[in-house]
Amino acid sequence: MTVDHSPAPDQRSGAGSRSAGELPGPDIEAEWSRAVKILDGAAEICLACHVRPDGDALGSMLAVAHALHGRGPRVVASFGDLPFEIPRILRFLPGTGLLSPPDAVPGRPAVMVTFDAASPDRLGLLEPNAAAADELIVLDHHASNTGFGTVNLIDSGAAATAVLACELIDRLGAQMSREIALGLYAGLVTDTGSFKYPTTSPAVHQMAARLLAAGIQPGAVAHELWDRSPFAFLGLLSAALGRARLESGAVAGHGLVWTTVTRGDRAGHRLPFEVAESVIDVIRRTDEADVAVVLKEDDGGRWQVSTRSKGAADVGRACVALGGGGHPLAAGFTADGTAAEVMLALREQLDAAPMAPADEAGTGGVGAAPGRSRDAGR
Ligand code: AMP
Ligand code: MN
Ligand code: MN
């Protein structure tokens, strides 16, 4: 069976019908020009990335904040979470001092730019501000992006939003400083899974080379993002791994492995929600399962669900059907109810999710053709 990963026609950007990696030149050129013109002429620019930001969302936004800073306009950068907490693993990024809580963002911004958000609801508390903005520039790489901006810079073939942020920064004529490079590198390395996912093209490595030349120390970034955690994390990981279930017959026989990380796992040690984020990277190692799932209970008692596929199932479609979003190989959604109920609903969607043929699965076999937009990034 062939799977068409391009967005449905009614989901396509108003600024031209775009499918993965097939951006019509004149249209996208016109969008870039409009974006630069709007930003060059603005007295105040509001930046917003998706809620509970990851390295791509926050890194891309901070890189653009640095590039705009000092060029004249007032820059307000935020994300729509309250309490407003910058994930601890991202606090090493330069420029977190440039961030403001969402209530500091004007209710009706003249110009707003969004980062790594596939739909307006991913902006959380800043969704109404985006809806009211006179000009809304959407920078994103999710195939499911609805093109909700007045200017849509959306490329589902891009490995990360950071790739688009880099293009914007270049087009603004800003110099590549170490601060800018660090934000962009955090986005690139996060969404390519440290240059492991199939989106890791020669162009990705060329961009990485340029960022390293600007002064990035890759080992130091990797240490901050993945190679450290409080001792109590080991207990949480142990509890989550101990609860893992393998369902070999699920996903049409391709196998499913899943577990939970509850508030209880975190409470005793006052661990923040974000420590649960890395559990999926251990769970998804399981050879016997194509699909890996982690249900992470947030502080409000809702499940934030992470899903990953090795190529047999389109988890992006399954998650979109459950009100979430993401990419074919990495996606998520938010749910209420018991873990068993959530898994029941997800299994149903996974069984219904069309399977990609093995040779197009984008599992990143060595030498996989670059430019095919099997986008496993986040
Ligand atoms: P994560 O599992 O959190 O690393 O996210 C994987 C991908 O799914 C990213 O592209 C996220 O933006 C997307 N995603 C995760 N959770 C949600 C959600 N609740 N709603 C929409 N998209 C999500
Ligand atoms: Mn991303
Ligand atoms: Mn993201």
mmCIF file of C-alpha atoms and ligand atoms in Angstrom:
data_model
loop_
_atom_site.group_PDB
_atom_site.id
_atom_site.type_symbol
_atom_site.label_atom_id
_atom_site.label_comp_id
_atom_site.label_asym_id
_atom_site.label_seq_id
_atom_site.Cartn_x
_atom_site.Cartn_y
_atom_site.Cartn_z
ATOM 1 C CA MET A 1 0.000 0.000 0.000
ATOM 2 C CA THR A 2 1.274 3.446 -0.839
ATOM 3 C CA VAL A 3 1.046 6.174 1.727
ATOM 4 C CA ASP A 4 0.663 9.769 0.740
ATOM 5 C CA HIS A 5 2.198 11.800 3.523
ATOM 6 C CA SER A 6 1.353 15.130 1.995
ATOM 7 C CA PRO A 7 -1.332 17.134 3.761
ATOM 8 C CA ALA A 8 -4.903 16.764 2.588
ATOM 9 C CA PRO A 9 -5.828 19.504 0.087
ATOM 10 C CA ASP A 10 -7.958 21.356 2.599
ATOM 11 C CA GLN A 11 -5.068 21.407 5.056
ATOM 12 C CA ARG A 12 -2.680 22.966 2.604
ATOM 13 C CA SER A 13 -1.338 26.393 3.055
ATOM 14 C CA GLY A 14 -3.283 29.201 1.538
ATOM 15 C CA ALA A 15 -0.010 30.395 0.106
ATOM 16 C CA GLY A 16 0.214 27.595 -2.398
ATOM 17 C CA SER A 17 -0.317 23.866 -2.272
ATOM 18 C CA ARG A 18 2.775 22.498 -0.647
ATOM 19 C CA SER A 19 3.699 18.965 -0.071
ATOM 20 C CA ALA A 20 6.855 17.665 1.489
ATOM 21 C CA GLY A 21 9.987 18.951 -0.116
ATOM 22 C CA GLU A 22 8.084 20.274 -3.108
ATOM 23 C CA LEU A 23 7.804 23.920 -2.317
ATOM 24 C CA PRO A 24 7.003 25.799 -5.463
ATOM 25 C CA GLY A 25 9.882 28.239 -5.905
ATOM 26 C CA PRO A 26 8.027 31.457 -6.705
ATOM 27 C CA ASP A 27 5.462 30.956 -3.937
ATOM 28 C CA ILE A 28 7.942 30.246 -1.202
ATOM 29 C CA GLU A 29 10.195 33.030 -2.486
ATOM 30 C CA ALA A 30 7.275 35.427 -2.267
ATOM 31 C CA GLU A 31 6.551 34.248 1.275
ATOM 32 C CA TRP A 32 10.166 34.759 2.352
ATOM 33 C CA SER A 33 10.186 38.251 0.841
ATOM 34 C CA ARG A 34 6.965 39.163 2.611
ATOM 35 C CA ALA A 35 8.314 37.849 5.906
ATOM 36 C CA VAL A 36 11.524 39.876 5.611
ATOM 37 C CA LYS A 37 9.606 43.002 4.598
ATOM 38 C CA ILE A 38 7.219 42.675 7.530
ATOM 39 C CA LEU A 39 10.035 42.072 10.028
ATOM 40 C CA ASP A 40 12.197 44.878 8.617
ATOM 41 C CA GLY A 41 9.361 47.354 8.997
ATOM 42 C CA ALA A 42 8.134 46.336 12.444
ATOM 43 C CA ALA A 43 8.475 48.432 15.603
ATOM 44 C CA GLU A 44 7.537 45.484 17.812
ATOM 45 C CA ILE A 45 7.823 41.767 17.049
ATOM 46 C CA CYS A 46 6.283 39.028 19.194
ATOM 47 C CA LEU A 47 7.764 35.550 19.019
ATOM 48 C CA ALA A 48 5.978 32.425 20.277
ATOM 49 C CA CYS A 49 6.899 28.746 20.216
ATOM 50 C CA HIS A 50 4.839 25.708 21.121
ATOM 51 C CA VAL A 51 3.946 24.872 24.706
ATOM 52 C CA ARG A 52 6.285 22.745 26.829
ATOM 53 C CA PRO A 53 8.990 23.714 24.319
ATOM 54 C CA ASP A 54 11.627 21.320 23.111
ATOM 55 C CA GLY A 55 15.074 22.197 21.763
ATOM 56 C CA ASP A 56 13.737 22.954 18.284
ATOM 57 C CA ALA A 57 10.902 25.213 19.423
ATOM 58 C CA LEU A 58 12.865 27.214 21.989
ATOM 59 C CA GLY A 59 16.221 27.079 20.208
ATOM 60 C CA SER A 60 14.764 28.378 16.930
ATOM 61 C CA MET A 61 12.852 31.129 18.697
ATOM 62 C CA LEU A 62 15.835 32.277 20.752
ATOM 63 C CA ALA A 63 18.073 32.264 17.677
ATOM 64 C CA VAL A 64 15.650 34.588 15.866
ATOM 65 C CA ALA A 65 15.275 36.701 19.031
ATOM 66 C CA HIS A 66 19.058 37.196 19.074
ATOM 67 C CA ALA A 67 19.070 38.049 15.372
ATOM 68 C CA LEU A 68 16.329 40.669 15.813
ATOM 69 C CA HIS A 69 17.681 42.060 19.045
ATOM 70 C CA GLY A 70 19.545 45.284 18.545
ATOM 71 C CA ARG A 71 18.149 45.808 15.024
ATOM 72 C CA GLY A 72 15.613 48.297 16.322
ATOM 73 C CA PRO A 73 12.320 46.582 17.070
ATOM 74 C CA ARG A 74 11.161 45.685 20.551
ATOM 75 C CA VAL A 75 11.190 41.886 20.767
ATOM 76 C CA VAL A 76 8.817 39.962 23.043
ATOM 77 C CA ALA A 77 9.509 36.211 23.083
ATOM 78 C CA SER A 78 7.340 33.767 24.986
ATOM 79 C CA PHE A 79 5.407 30.497 25.012
ATOM 80 C CA GLY A 80 1.912 29.876 26.300
ATOM 81 C CA ASP A 81 2.501 27.933 29.510
ATOM 82 C CA LEU A 82 1.498 29.097 32.989
ATOM 83 C CA PRO A 83 3.276 28.607 35.285
ATOM 84 C CA PHE A 84 5.901 29.906 32.905
ATOM 85 C CA GLU A 85 8.816 27.547 33.326
ATOM 86 C CA ILE A 86 11.721 27.148 30.967
ATOM 87 C CA PRO A 87 12.543 23.421 30.778
ATOM 88 C CA ARG A 88 15.646 22.866 32.871
ATOM 89 C CA ILE A 89 17.527 21.045 30.137
ATOM 90 C CA LEU A 90 17.164 24.113 27.905
ATOM 91 C CA ARG A 91 18.306 26.691 30.427
ATOM 92 C CA PHE A 92 21.846 26.491 29.083
ATOM 93 C CA LEU A 93 20.659 28.227 25.907
ATOM 94 C CA PRO A 94 21.805 31.831 25.719
ATOM 95 C CA GLY A 95 19.006 34.373 25.726
ATOM 96 C CA THR A 96 16.548 32.865 28.188
ATOM 97 C CA GLY A 97 16.687 36.341 29.758
ATOM 98 C CA LEU A 98 14.978 37.613 26.616
ATOM 99 C CA LEU A 99 11.888 35.521 27.440
ATOM 100 C CA SER A 100 8.726 36.906 29.026
ATOM 101 C CA PRO A 101 5.696 35.101 30.444
ATOM 102 C CA PRO A 102 2.675 34.883 28.126
ATOM 103 C CA ASP A 103 0.762 37.656 29.920
ATOM 104 C CA ALA A 104 3.476 40.107 28.775
ATOM 105 C CA VAL A 105 2.555 39.487 25.130
ATOM 106 C CA PRO A 106 0.232 42.125 23.633
ATOM 107 C CA GLY A 107 -3.315 40.903 23.091
ATOM 108 C CA ARG A 108 -3.245 42.107 19.509
ATOM 109 C CA PRO A 109 0.325 42.006 18.217
ATOM 110 C CA ALA A 110 1.127 43.922 15.040
ATOM 111 C CA VAL A 111 3.601 41.194 14.072
ATOM 112 C CA MET A 112 3.910 37.730 15.556
ATOM 113 C CA VAL A 113 6.141 34.821 14.519
ATOM 114 C CA THR A 114 5.413 31.237 15.613
ATOM 115 C CA PHE A 115 7.974 28.451 15.838
ATOM 116 C CA ASP A 116 7.497 24.676 15.504
ATOM 117 C CA ALA A 117 3.729 24.865 16.147
ATOM 118 C CA ALA A 118 1.670 22.780 13.709
ATOM 119 C CA SER A 119 -1.647 24.306 14.763
ATOM 120 C CA PRO A 120 -2.781 27.366 16.744
ATOM 121 C CA ASP A 121 -3.746 25.287 19.805
ATOM 122 C CA ARG A 122 -0.079 24.291 20.219
ATOM 123 C CA LEU A 123 0.509 27.912 21.236
ATOM 124 C CA GLY A 124 -1.476 27.314 24.426
ATOM 125 C CA LEU A 125 -2.332 30.574 26.172
ATOM 126 C CA LEU A 126 -0.932 32.550 23.229
ATOM 127 C CA GLU A 127 -3.443 31.115 20.731
ATOM 128 C CA PRO A 128 -5.780 34.156 20.992
ATOM 129 C CA ASN A 129 -2.845 36.555 20.575
ATOM 130 C CA ALA A 130 -1.832 34.745 17.388
ATOM 131 C CA ALA A 131 -5.413 34.797 16.105
ATOM 132 C CA ALA A 132 -5.581 38.567 16.689
ATOM 133 C CA ALA A 133 -2.163 39.406 15.202
ATOM 134 C CA ASP A 134 -2.211 41.710 12.168
ATOM 135 C CA GLU A 135 0.605 39.714 10.591
ATOM 136 C CA LEU A 136 1.291 36.143 11.679
ATOM 137 C CA ILE A 137 4.433 34.519 10.281
ATOM 138 C CA VAL A 138 4.361 30.747 10.770
ATOM 139 C CA LEU A 139 7.728 28.959 10.747
ATOM 140 C CA ASP A 140 7.279 25.201 10.906
ATOM 141 C CA HIS A 141 8.137 21.783 9.481
ATOM 142 C CA HIS A 142 5.106 19.657 10.439
ATOM 143 C CA ALA A 143 3.310 18.131 7.443
ATOM 144 C CA SER A 144 0.053 18.532 9.346
ATOM 145 C CA ASN A 145 0.498 22.306 9.595
ATOM 146 C CA THR A 146 -2.696 23.962 8.499
ATOM 147 C CA GLY A 147 -1.003 27.137 7.241
ATOM 148 C CA PHE A 148 -2.671 29.299 9.859
ATOM 149 C CA GLY A 149 -0.492 32.358 9.283
ATOM 150 C CA THR A 150 -0.761 35.371 7.038
ATOM 151 C CA VAL A 151 2.726 34.307 5.903
ATOM 152 C CA ASN A 152 3.443 30.568 5.944
ATOM 153 C CA LEU A 153 7.046 29.414 5.918
ATOM 154 C CA ILE A 154 6.266 25.724 6.214
ATOM 155 C CA ASP A 155 8.483 22.985 4.832
ATOM 156 C CA SER A 156 7.738 19.449 5.940
ATOM 157 C CA GLY A 157 10.920 18.389 4.193
ATOM 158 C CA ALA A 158 12.984 20.438 6.665
ATOM 159 C CA ALA A 159 14.663 18.390 9.383
ATOM 160 C CA ALA A 160 13.804 20.996 12.011
ATOM 161 C CA THR A 161 12.175 24.391 12.378
ATOM 162 C CA ALA A 162 15.753 25.506 13.083
ATOM 163 C CA VAL A 163 16.527 25.013 9.372
ATOM 164 C CA LEU A 164 13.821 27.552 8.520
ATOM 165 C CA ALA A 165 14.904 29.859 11.343
ATOM 166 C CA CYS A 166 18.441 29.782 9.907
ATOM 167 C CA GLU A 167 17.105 30.715 6.471
ATOM 168 C CA LEU A 168 15.126 33.590 7.985
ATOM 169 C CA ILE A 169 18.141 34.852 9.915
ATOM 170 C CA ASP A 170 20.273 34.766 6.749
ATOM 171 C CA ARG A 171 17.609 36.588 4.773
ATOM 172 C CA LEU A 172 17.425 39.240 7.495
ATOM 173 C CA GLY A 173 21.128 39.770 6.910
ATOM 174 C CA ALA A 174 22.102 39.027 10.505
ATOM 175 C CA GLN A 175 25.609 37.780 11.261
ATOM 176 C CA MET A 176 25.878 34.212 12.568
ATOM 177 C CA SER A 177 26.886 34.783 16.191
ATOM 178 C CA ARG A 178 27.663 32.043 18.696
ATOM 179 C CA GLU A 179 24.361 32.794 20.481
ATOM 180 C CA ILE A 180 22.349 32.375 17.295
ATOM 181 C CA ALA A 181 24.288 29.241 16.344
ATOM 182 C CA LEU A 182 23.659 27.619 19.728
ATOM 183 C CA GLY A 183 19.881 28.013 19.453
ATOM 184 C CA LEU A 184 19.874 26.695 15.898
ATOM 185 C CA TYR A 185 22.173 23.809 16.789
ATOM 186 C CA ALA A 186 19.941 22.812 19.731
ATOM 187 C CA GLY A 187 17.008 22.640 17.305
ATOM 188 C CA LEU A 188 18.903 20.688 14.667
ATOM 189 C CA VAL A 189 20.425 18.164 17.035
ATOM 190 C CA THR A 190 17.136 17.643 18.911
ATOM 191 C CA ASP A 191 14.988 17.031 15.860
ATOM 192 C CA THR A 192 17.463 14.799 14.043
ATOM 193 C CA GLY A 193 17.971 12.709 17.194
ATOM 194 C CA SER A 194 21.660 13.660 17.189
ATOM 195 C CA PHE A 195 21.919 13.243 13.417
ATOM 196 C CA LYS A 196 20.422 9.747 13.525
ATOM 197 C CA TYR A 197 16.954 10.179 11.983
ATOM 198 C CA PRO A 198 16.397 9.804 8.235
ATOM 199 C CA THR A 199 16.061 13.558 7.813
ATOM 200 C CA THR A 200 19.813 13.788 8.365
ATOM 201 C CA SER A 201 20.759 14.862 4.849
ATOM 202 C CA PRO A 202 24.034 16.291 3.572
ATOM 203 C CA ALA A 203 22.437 19.735 3.914
ATOM 204 C CA VAL A 204 21.782 19.050 7.612
ATOM 205 C CA HIS A 205 25.450 18.254 8.147
ATOM 206 C CA GLN A 206 26.442 21.321 6.140
ATOM 207 C CA MET A 207 24.288 23.477 8.380
ATOM 208 C CA ALA A 208 25.785 21.769 11.451
ATOM 209 C CA ALA A 209 29.288 22.439 10.110
ATOM 210 C CA ARG A 210 28.465 26.111 9.728
ATOM 211 C CA LEU A 211 27.133 26.258 13.292
ATOM 212 C CA LEU A 212 30.207 24.486 14.683
ATOM 213 C CA ALA A 213 32.384 26.995 12.855
ATOM 214 C CA ALA A 214 30.525 29.723 14.770
ATOM 215 C CA GLY A 215 31.809 28.294 18.033
ATOM 216 C CA ILE A 216 29.493 25.449 19.067
ATOM 217 C CA GLN A 217 30.962 22.645 21.148
ATOM 218 C CA PRO A 218 28.813 19.641 20.247
ATOM 219 C CA GLY A 219 29.910 17.593 23.258
ATOM 220 C CA ALA A 220 28.873 20.324 25.662
ATOM 221 C CA VAL A 221 25.450 20.654 23.999
ATOM 222 C CA ALA A 222 24.878 16.880 24.051
ATOM 223 C CA HIS A 223 25.846 16.802 27.709
ATOM 224 C CA GLU A 224 23.250 19.461 28.579
ATOM 225 C CA LEU A 225 20.489 17.923 26.471
ATOM 226 C CA TRP A 226 20.851 14.192 27.061
ATOM 227 C CA ASP A 227 23.784 13.144 29.172
ATOM 228 C CA ARG A 228 22.762 14.418 32.590
ATOM 229 C CA SER A 229 19.937 14.095 35.099
ATOM 230 C CA PRO A 230 19.488 14.081 38.868
ATOM 231 C CA PHE A 231 20.169 10.755 40.588
ATOM 232 C CA ALA A 232 16.433 10.372 41.267
ATOM 233 C CA PHE A 233 15.860 10.016 37.522
ATOM 234 C CA LEU A 234 17.346 6.527 37.728
ATOM 235 C CA GLY A 235 14.508 5.506 40.063
ATOM 236 C CA LEU A 236 11.907 6.984 37.724
ATOM 237 C CA LEU A 237 13.463 5.232 34.737
ATOM 238 C CA SER A 238 13.588 1.960 36.618
ATOM 239 C CA ALA A 239 9.891 2.230 37.546
ATOM 240 C CA ALA A 240 8.879 3.128 33.986
ATOM 241 C CA LEU A 241 10.960 0.354 32.407
ATOM 242 C CA GLY A 242 9.654 -2.153 34.942
ATOM 243 C CA ARG A 243 6.102 -1.389 33.815
ATOM 244 C CA ALA A 244 6.842 -1.649 30.085
ATOM 245 C CA ARG A 245 4.568 -3.969 28.105
ATOM 246 C CA LEU A 246 5.357 -5.630 24.806
ATOM 247 C CA GLU A 247 2.364 -6.461 22.609
ATOM 248 C CA SER A 248 3.817 -8.420 19.727
ATOM 249 C CA GLY A 249 0.525 -8.811 17.873
ATOM 250 C CA ALA A 250 -0.450 -5.148 17.969
ATOM 251 C CA VAL A 251 -0.052 -2.735 15.025
ATOM 252 C CA ALA A 252 -0.978 -5.474 12.550
ATOM 253 C CA GLY A 253 1.712 -7.720 13.962
ATOM 254 C CA HIS A 254 4.492 -5.134 13.839
ATOM 255 C CA GLY A 255 4.504 -4.919 17.614
ATOM 256 C CA LEU A 256 3.900 -2.251 20.210
ATOM 257 C CA VAL A 257 5.850 -1.448 23.356
ATOM 258 C CA TRP A 258 4.536 1.017 25.887
ATOM 259 C CA THR A 259 4.833 2.288 29.417
ATOM 260 C CA THR A 260 3.762 5.115 31.717
ATOM 261 C CA VAL A 261 5.532 7.746 33.776
ATOM 262 C CA THR A 262 3.161 8.892 36.504
ATOM 263 C CA ARG A 263 3.098 11.925 38.744
ATOM 264 C CA GLY A 264 3.811 9.492 41.564
ATOM 265 C CA ASP A 265 7.096 8.493 39.938
ATOM 266 C CA ARG A 266 8.165 12.127 40.060
ATOM 267 C CA ALA A 267 6.495 13.382 43.212
ATOM 268 C CA GLY A 268 8.734 11.873 45.874
ATOM 269 C CA HIS A 269 11.790 13.491 44.348
ATOM 270 C CA ARG A 270 10.081 16.635 43.071
ATOM 271 C CA LEU A 271 11.227 15.837 39.589
ATOM 272 C CA PRO A 272 9.800 18.133 36.895
ATOM 273 C CA PHE A 273 7.614 16.765 34.094
ATOM 274 C CA GLU A 274 10.330 17.200 31.518
ATOM 275 C CA VAL A 275 12.464 14.402 33.005
ATOM 276 C CA ALA A 276 9.889 11.987 31.587
ATOM 277 C CA GLU A 277 10.664 13.145 28.048
ATOM 278 C CA SER A 278 13.732 10.971 27.560
ATOM 279 C CA VAL A 279 12.065 7.687 28.571
ATOM 280 C CA ILE A 280 10.755 7.178 25.019
ATOM 281 C CA ASP A 281 14.336 6.992 23.751
ATOM 282 C CA VAL A 282 14.934 3.886 25.846
ATOM 283 C CA ILE A 283 11.547 2.295 25.192
ATOM 284 C CA ARG A 284 11.848 2.708 21.435
ATOM 285 C CA ARG A 285 14.999 0.575 21.333
ATOM 286 C CA THR A 286 12.827 -2.555 21.566
ATOM 287 C CA ASP A 287 13.544 -4.734 18.526
ATOM 288 C CA GLU A 288 10.250 -6.586 18.722
ATOM 289 C CA ALA A 289 8.085 -3.464 18.404
ATOM 290 C CA ASP A 290 7.671 -1.068 15.534
ATOM 291 C CA VAL A 291 5.771 1.408 17.646
ATOM 292 C CA ALA A 292 6.840 2.738 21.036
ATOM 293 C CA VAL A 293 4.596 4.767 23.321
ATOM 294 C CA VAL A 294 5.124 6.570 26.627
ATOM 295 C CA LEU A 295 2.189 8.041 28.540
ATOM 296 C CA LYS A 296 3.568 10.873 30.688
ATOM 297 C CA GLU A 297 1.277 12.213 33.386
ATOM 298 C CA ASP A 298 1.658 15.983 33.640
ATOM 299 C CA ASP A 299 1.246 18.066 36.785
ATOM 300 C CA GLY A 300 -2.444 18.597 35.976
ATOM 301 C CA GLY A 301 -3.075 14.844 35.776
ATOM 302 C CA ARG A 302 -3.425 14.668 31.985
ATOM 303 C CA TRP A 303 -1.500 12.236 29.813
ATOM 304 C CA GLN A 304 1.007 13.740 27.418
ATOM 305 C CA VAL A 305 1.587 10.866 25.043
ATOM 306 C CA SER A 306 4.770 10.376 22.992
ATOM 307 C CA THR A 307 4.757 7.929 20.099
ATOM 308 C CA ARG A 308 7.536 6.732 17.807
ATOM 309 C CA SER A 309 7.477 4.438 14.782
ATOM 310 C CA LYS A 310 10.280 2.652 12.995
ATOM 311 C CA GLY A 311 8.424 2.944 9.732
ATOM 312 C CA ALA A 312 5.627 0.405 9.614
ATOM 313 C CA ALA A 313 3.023 2.668 11.166
ATOM 314 C CA ASP A 314 2.262 6.322 10.615
ATOM 315 C CA VAL A 315 2.019 7.506 14.203
ATOM 316 C CA GLY A 316 1.497 11.084 13.004
ATOM 317 C CA ARG A 317 -1.830 10.121 11.464
ATOM 318 C CA ALA A 318 -2.868 8.154 14.524
ATOM 319 C CA CYS A 319 -2.035 11.088 16.823
ATOM 320 C CA VAL A 320 -3.765 13.646 14.610
ATOM 321 C CA ALA A 321 -6.886 11.450 14.761
ATOM 322 C CA LEU A 322 -6.658 11.649 18.560
ATOM 323 C CA GLY A 323 -6.398 15.439 18.562
ATOM 324 C CA GLY A 324 -2.604 15.677 18.576
ATOM 325 C CA GLY A 325 0.008 16.105 15.888
ATOM 326 C CA GLY A 326 3.544 15.434 14.792
ATOM 327 C CA HIS A 327 5.414 13.608 12.084
ATOM 328 C CA PRO A 328 4.944 10.143 10.543
ATOM 329 C CA LEU A 329 7.646 8.646 12.760
ATOM 330 C CA ALA A 330 7.373 10.860 15.869
ATOM 331 C CA ALA A 331 4.138 12.306 17.171
ATOM 332 C CA GLY A 332 2.079 12.950 20.269
ATOM 333 C CA PHE A 333 -1.282 13.851 21.729
ATOM 334 C CA THR A 334 -2.882 14.826 25.021
ATOM 335 C CA ALA A 335 -5.501 12.605 26.668
ATOM 336 C CA ASP A 336 -7.584 12.075 29.793
ATOM 337 C CA GLY A 337 -8.747 8.811 31.333
ATOM 338 C CA THR A 338 -6.916 5.744 32.521
ATOM 339 C CA ALA A 339 -3.760 4.558 30.774
ATOM 340 C CA ALA A 340 -5.686 1.472 29.619
ATOM 341 C CA GLU A 341 -8.379 3.644 28.026
ATOM 342 C CA VAL A 342 -5.839 5.836 26.271
ATOM 343 C CA MET A 343 -3.991 2.798 24.933
ATOM 344 C CA LEU A 344 -7.253 1.276 23.700
ATOM 345 C CA ALA A 345 -8.014 4.382 21.673
ATOM 346 C CA LEU A 346 -4.446 4.579 20.367
ATOM 347 C CA ARG A 347 -4.307 0.880 19.370
ATOM 348 C CA GLU A 348 -7.487 1.389 17.352
ATOM 349 C CA GLN A 349 -5.950 4.323 15.498
ATOM 350 C CA LEU A 350 -2.670 2.499 14.940
ATOM 351 C CA ASP A 351 -4.508 -0.444 13.416
ATOM 352 C CA ALA A 352 -6.284 2.018 11.139
ATOM 353 C CA ALA A 353 -3.115 3.987 10.342
ATOM 354 C CA PRO A 354 -1.905 3.012 6.893
ATOM 355 C CA MET A 355 1.403 1.248 6.858
ATOM 356 C CA ALA A 356 4.250 2.608 4.804
ATOM 357 C CA PRO A 357 5.918 0.091 2.474
ATOM 358 C CA ALA A 358 9.216 -1.088 3.921
ATOM 359 C CA ASP A 359 11.354 0.610 1.269
ATOM 360 C CA GLU A 360 9.713 3.960 1.890
ATOM 361 C CA ALA A 361 9.461 3.682 5.616
ATOM 362 C CA GLY A 362 12.198 6.178 6.228
ATOM 363 C CA THR A 363 13.845 4.085 8.862
ATOM 364 C CA GLY A 364 17.052 5.636 7.787
ATOM 365 C CA GLY A 365 18.908 2.768 6.281
ATOM 366 C CA VAL A 366 22.425 3.862 5.519
ATOM 367 C CA GLY A 367 22.350 5.528 2.133
ATOM 368 C CA ALA A 368 18.631 6.248 2.218
ATOM 369 C CA ALA A 369 17.887 8.815 -0.444
ATOM 370 C CA PRO A 370 18.163 12.316 0.950
ATOM 371 C CA GLY A 371 15.324 14.651 0.330
ATOM 372 C CA ARG A 372 12.574 12.132 0.818
ATOM 373 C CA SER A 373 10.574 13.697 3.467
ATOM 374 C CA ARG A 374 10.131 10.946 5.956
ATOM 375 C CA ASP A 375 10.241 13.325 8.794
ATOM 376 C CA ALA A 376 11.088 11.748 12.076
ATOM 377 C CA GLY A 377 12.108 14.987 13.691
ATOM 378 C CA ARG A 378 10.221 16.665 16.447
HETATM 379 P P1 AMP B 1 7.394 14.428 21.662
HETATM 380 O O1 AMP B 1 6.942 13.014 21.766
HETATM 381 O O2 AMP B 1 6.860 15.291 22.738
HETATM 382 O O3 AMP B 1 8.878 14.514 21.497
HETATM 383 O O4 AMP B 1 6.760 15.002 20.330
HETATM 384 C C1 AMP B 1 6.914 14.376 19.077
HETATM 385 C C2 AMP B 1 6.185 15.189 18.021
HETATM 386 O O5 AMP B 1 4.789 15.192 18.283
HETATM 387 C C3 AMP B 1 6.541 16.681 17.936
HETATM 388 O O6 AMP B 1 6.486 17.058 16.573
HETATM 389 C C4 AMP B 1 5.498 17.362 18.717
HETATM 390 O O7 AMP B 1 5.313 18.682 18.285
HETATM 391 C C5 AMP B 1 4.286 16.498 18.450
HETATM 392 N N1 AMP B 1 3.387 16.502 19.611
HETATM 393 C C6 AMP B 1 3.666 16.001 20.829
HETATM 394 N N2 AMP B 1 2.622 16.170 21.677
HETATM 395 C C7 AMP B 1 1.655 16.800 20.968
HETATM 396 C C8 AMP B 1 0.339 17.276 21.275
HETATM 397 N N3 AMP B 1 -0.195 17.127 22.489
HETATM 398 N N4 AMP B 1 -0.347 17.889 20.289
HETATM 399 C C9 AMP B 1 0.189 18.048 19.054
HETATM 400 N N5 AMP B 1 1.415 17.621 18.703
HETATM 401 C C10 AMP B 1 2.155 17.008 19.638
HETATM 402 MN MN MN B 2 10.546 20.567 15.316
HETATM 403 MN MN MN B 3 8.782 20.644 18.793
#
